Amino acid sequence: MAPPAGTVLVVLHQARSTPGRIGERLERRGYVLDVRRPALGDALPERLDGHDGVVVFGGPMSANDPSPFITEEIRLLERALASTTPSLGVCLGAQLMARALGARVAPHEAGACEIGYYPLAATGAGAALMPWPSHVYHWHSEGFDLPAGADLLATGADFPNQAFRYGGTAYGLQFHPEVTREMMCAWTERGAHRLTSPGAQPREAHLDGWGRYDGAVCRWLDAFLDAFLTPRPGSGIGPANGPIEPKPA
């Protein structure tokens, strides 16, 4: 048996949450997943020497919540950024990363949300990395400002900042490429009350979007994870694209 490719720290926010397709593909590439749920009392590592990557996933809470575990996760991402450990934030995780980089996280000014499949457009920097899918899956009502020194990789209509890269090692995604069909069915059942929010799509549109767009999302995710797992420290555009100093506790 081949030795593990490395260990990736995975941060989840609910008892039933899973890393979905991202976790499956990381394990397929030989990585061991170290799963922590700080919202349920799991401790986060003070040092990242034993981890080859960090992935922080989404959840129903806000990146602005005063909960101690939110502060702990922001500090974790500050440590990852300072050490140039490959880091990925998905939805809430991207918003926490934006906050770690000093950017604002807030609801849409008109109260809109994105719940379902919505169009995505790559920027020049994003297109230079890989082809992007035309639509991606969302479940959020808050968005992030682009952090200073970050490269905007993809944009959308209501929430213009959809994906960014900071340096060559950190990525934030406002959307959910990890979602499997099973996860989508569970979310739309347990979260059915959210489907009446302004801008949200009905459940049948979620399932129809899966058939239309999921193949392209899968192809993109494979290319994206290969880029994420082969970091290029200092390769980003802009003067601030380097390690950041962790803030004092």
Coordinates of C-alpha atoms in Angstrom, one line a residue:
M1 CA 0.0 0.0 0.0
A2 CA 1.3 3.4 -1.0
P3 CA 2.0 5.8 1.9
P4 CA -0.5 8.7 2.4
A5 CA 0.0 11.7 0.2
G6 CA -0.4 13.9 3.3
T7 CA -3.0 15.0 5.9
V8 CA -5.7 17.6 5.3
L9 CA -7.4 19.4 8.1
V10 CA -11.2 19.5 7.4
V11 CA -13.4 21.8 9.4
L12 CA -17.1 21.1 9.5
H13 CA -19.9 22.9 11.3
Q14 CA -22.7 20.4 12.0
A15 CA -22.9 16.8 13.3
R16 CA -24.4 15.6 10.0
S17 CA -22.1 17.6 7.7
T18 CA -19.6 15.8 5.5
P19 CA -16.9 17.1 3.2
G20 CA -18.8 15.6 0.2
R21 CA -17.1 15.4 -3.1
I22 CA -14.1 17.4 -2.0
G23 CA -13.4 14.9 0.7
E24 CA -14.0 12.0 -1.7
R25 CA -11.5 13.4 -4.2
L26 CA -8.9 14.3 -1.6
E27 CA -9.0 10.7 -0.3
R28 CA -8.9 9.4 -3.9
R29 CA -5.6 11.4 -4.3
G30 CA -4.2 9.6 -1.2
Y31 CA -4.8 12.3 1.5
V32 CA -5.9 11.4 5.0
L33 CA -8.7 13.7 6.4
D34 CA -8.4 15.0 9.9
V35 CA -12.0 16.1 10.5
R36 CA -12.8 18.6 13.3
R37 CA -16.1 20.2 14.3
P38 CA -15.2 23.2 16.5
A39 CA -18.8 24.2 16.8
L40 CA -19.4 20.9 18.6
G41 CA -16.3 21.3 20.9
D42 CA -13.5 19.9 18.8
A43 CA -10.1 21.6 19.3
L44 CA -8.2 23.1 16.4
P45 CA -4.5 22.6 16.1
E46 CA -2.2 25.4 17.4
R47 CA 0.4 24.5 14.8
L48 CA -0.1 23.2 11.2
D49 CA 3.2 21.3 10.9
G50 CA 1.4 18.0 10.7
H51 CA -1.1 19.2 8.0
D52 CA -0.5 19.5 4.3
G53 CA -3.7 21.5 3.7
V54 CA -6.7 23.1 5.4
V55 CA -10.3 23.1 4.1
V56 CA -13.0 25.0 6.0
F57 CA -16.6 24.2 4.8
G58 CA -19.9 26.0 5.1
G59 CA -22.6 26.1 7.8
P60 CA -25.7 27.9 8.9
M61 CA -23.9 30.4 11.1
S62 CA -22.5 33.8 10.1
A63 CA -18.8 34.7 9.9
N64 CA -19.7 37.7 12.0
D65 CA -21.2 35.7 14.9
P66 CA -19.5 36.3 18.2
S67 CA -19.3 32.6 19.0
P68 CA -15.8 31.5 20.3
F69 CA -15.5 28.8 17.6
I70 CA -15.9 31.4 14.9
T71 CA -13.0 33.4 16.3
E72 CA -11.0 30.2 16.6
E73 CA -11.5 29.3 13.0
I74 CA -10.5 32.8 11.8
R75 CA -7.3 32.5 13.8
L76 CA -6.8 29.0 12.3
L77 CA -7.0 30.6 8.8
E78 CA -4.7 33.4 9.9
R79 CA -2.1 30.7 10.9
A80 CA -2.6 28.9 7.6
L81 CA -2.1 32.1 5.7
A82 CA 1.0 33.1 7.7
S83 CA 2.6 29.7 7.1
T84 CA 1.4 29.4 3.4
T85 CA -0.3 26.1 4.2
P86 CA -2.6 25.4 1.2
S87 CA -6.0 26.6 2.4
L88 CA -9.5 26.5 1.0
G89 CA -12.6 28.1 2.3
V90 CA -16.0 27.1 1.0
C91 CA -19.0 29.4 1.5
L92 CA -18.8 30.2 5.2
G93 CA -15.2 29.1 5.0
A94 CA -14.5 31.6 2.3
Q95 CA -16.2 34.3 4.3
L96 CA -14.0 33.4 7.4
M97 CA -10.9 33.5 5.2
A98 CA -12.0 37.0 3.9
R99 CA -12.3 38.1 7.5
A100 CA -8.9 36.7 8.3
L101 CA -7.6 38.9 5.5
G102 CA -9.3 42.0 6.9
A103 CA -12.3 42.0 4.5
R104 CA -16.0 42.7 5.3
V105 CA -18.7 40.0 5.3
A106 CA -22.3 41.2 5.1
P107 CA -25.8 40.3 3.7
H108 CA -26.8 41.5 0.3
E109 CA -27.9 45.2 0.5
A110 CA -31.2 44.3 -1.1
G111 CA -31.8 41.2 1.0
A112 CA -31.2 38.8 -1.8
C113 CA -29.7 35.3 -1.4
E114 CA -28.4 32.6 -3.7
I115 CA -29.9 29.2 -3.0
G116 CA -29.7 27.0 -6.1
Y117 CA -27.7 27.1 -9.3
Y118 CA -26.6 30.6 -10.5
P119 CA -24.4 31.8 -13.4
L120 CA -20.6 32.1 -12.9
A121 CA -18.1 34.1 -15.0
A122 CA -14.4 33.6 -14.8
T123 CA -12.2 36.7 -14.7
G124 CA -9.0 36.9 -16.7
A125 CA -7.0 35.6 -13.7
G126 CA -9.5 32.7 -13.3
A127 CA -9.6 31.8 -16.9
A128 CA -5.8 31.6 -16.9
L129 CA -5.9 28.9 -14.3
M130 CA -8.6 26.5 -15.9
P131 CA -12.0 26.5 -17.6
W132 CA -14.8 27.3 -15.2
P133 CA -18.4 25.9 -15.2
S134 CA -21.2 28.2 -16.4
H135 CA -23.3 27.6 -13.3
V136 CA -22.5 26.5 -9.7
Y137 CA -24.5 25.5 -6.6
H138 CA -25.1 28.0 -3.8
W139 CA -26.7 28.2 -0.4
H140 CA -26.0 31.5 1.3
S141 CA -27.4 35.0 2.1
E142 CA -24.1 36.8 3.0
G143 CA -21.1 37.6 0.8
F144 CA -17.6 38.9 1.2
D145 CA -15.7 41.9 -0.1
L146 CA -12.6 41.0 -2.0
P147 CA -9.6 41.1 0.4
A148 CA -6.9 43.5 -0.3
G149 CA -4.1 41.9 -2.4
A150 CA -6.3 39.0 -3.5
D151 CA -7.0 38.0 -7.1
L152 CA -10.7 37.8 -8.1
L153 CA -11.1 34.5 -10.1
A154 CA -14.8 34.4 -10.7
T155 CA -17.8 36.7 -10.4
G156 CA -21.6 36.6 -10.3
A157 CA -24.5 39.0 -10.6
D158 CA -26.0 39.6 -7.1
F159 CA -22.8 38.6 -5.2
P160 CA -19.9 39.7 -7.4
N161 CA -17.1 38.1 -5.5
Q162 CA -17.5 34.4 -6.1
A163 CA -13.9 33.1 -6.0
F164 CA -10.5 34.5 -5.0
R165 CA -6.9 33.5 -4.6
Y166 CA -4.5 35.0 -2.1
G167 CA -0.9 34.3 -2.9
G168 CA -0.3 30.9 -4.5
T169 CA -1.7 28.9 -1.6
A170 CA -5.2 30.2 -0.4
Y171 CA -8.5 30.1 -2.2
G172 CA -12.0 31.2 -1.2
L173 CA -15.1 29.9 -3.0
Q174 CA -18.6 31.4 -2.3
F175 CA -20.3 28.3 -3.9
H176 CA -20.5 24.6 -3.1
P177 CA -18.6 22.3 -5.5
E178 CA -18.6 19.6 -2.8
V179 CA -22.3 19.0 -3.0
T180 CA -23.4 15.5 -4.1
R181 CA -27.0 14.8 -5.2
E182 CA -27.6 13.1 -1.9
M183 CA -26.5 16.2 0.0
M184 CA -28.6 18.4 -2.3
C185 CA -31.7 16.3 -1.5
A186 CA -31.0 16.5 2.2
W187 CA -30.4 20.3 2.2
T188 CA -33.6 21.0 0.2
E189 CA -35.6 18.9 2.5
R190 CA -34.2 20.0 5.9
G191 CA -33.9 23.6 4.7
A192 CA -37.1 23.8 2.7
H193 CA -38.1 27.0 4.6
R194 CA -35.2 28.7 3.0
L195 CA -36.5 28.1 -0.5
T196 CA -39.0 31.0 -0.1
S197 CA -36.2 33.5 0.6
P198 CA -35.8 36.4 -1.9
G199 CA -33.8 35.1 -4.9
A200 CA -33.9 31.4 -3.8
Q201 CA -34.9 28.8 -6.4
P202 CA -37.6 26.1 -5.9
R203 CA -36.5 22.6 -5.1
E204 CA -37.2 21.3 -8.7
A205 CA -34.8 23.9 -10.1
H206 CA -32.1 22.6 -7.8
L207 CA -32.6 19.1 -9.2
D208 CA -32.9 20.3 -12.8
G209 CA -29.7 22.3 -12.4
W210 CA -27.9 19.2 -11.2
G211 CA -28.7 17.4 -14.4
R212 CA -27.6 20.4 -16.5
Y213 CA -24.5 21.6 -14.7
D214 CA -23.0 18.9 -12.4
G215 CA -20.8 17.3 -15.0
A216 CA -19.0 20.5 -15.7
V217 CA -18.7 21.2 -12.0
C218 CA -17.1 17.8 -11.5
R219 CA -14.5 18.4 -14.2
W220 CA -13.7 21.9 -12.8
L221 CA -13.3 20.5 -9.3
D222 CA -10.8 17.9 -10.4
A223 CA -8.7 20.6 -12.1
F224 CA -9.1 23.0 -9.2
L225 CA -8.0 20.5 -6.6
D226 CA -4.9 19.7 -8.6
A227 CA -4.1 23.4 -8.6
F228 CA -4.9 23.7 -4.9
L229 CA -2.7 20.7 -4.0
T230 CA 0.2 22.1 -6.0
P231 CA 0.6 25.5 -4.4
R232 CA 2.8 28.2 -5.8
P233 CA 3.8 30.5 -2.9
G234 CA 4.1 34.1 -3.9
S235 CA 2.8 33.5 -7.4
G236 CA -0.3 35.7 -7.0
I237 CA -0.8 39.1 -8.6
G238 CA -0.5 42.2 -6.4
P239 CA 1.9 43.5 -3.8
A240 CA 0.2 42.0 -0.8
N241 CA 0.1 38.4 -2.1
G242 CA 2.4 36.8 0.5
P243 CA 2.2 35.4 4.0
I244 CA 0.3 37.4 6.5
E245 CA 1.3 37.9 10.1
P246 CA -1.1 36.3 12.5
K247 CA -3.0 38.8 14.7
P248 CA -2.2 38.8 18.4
A249 CA -4.6 36.7 20.5

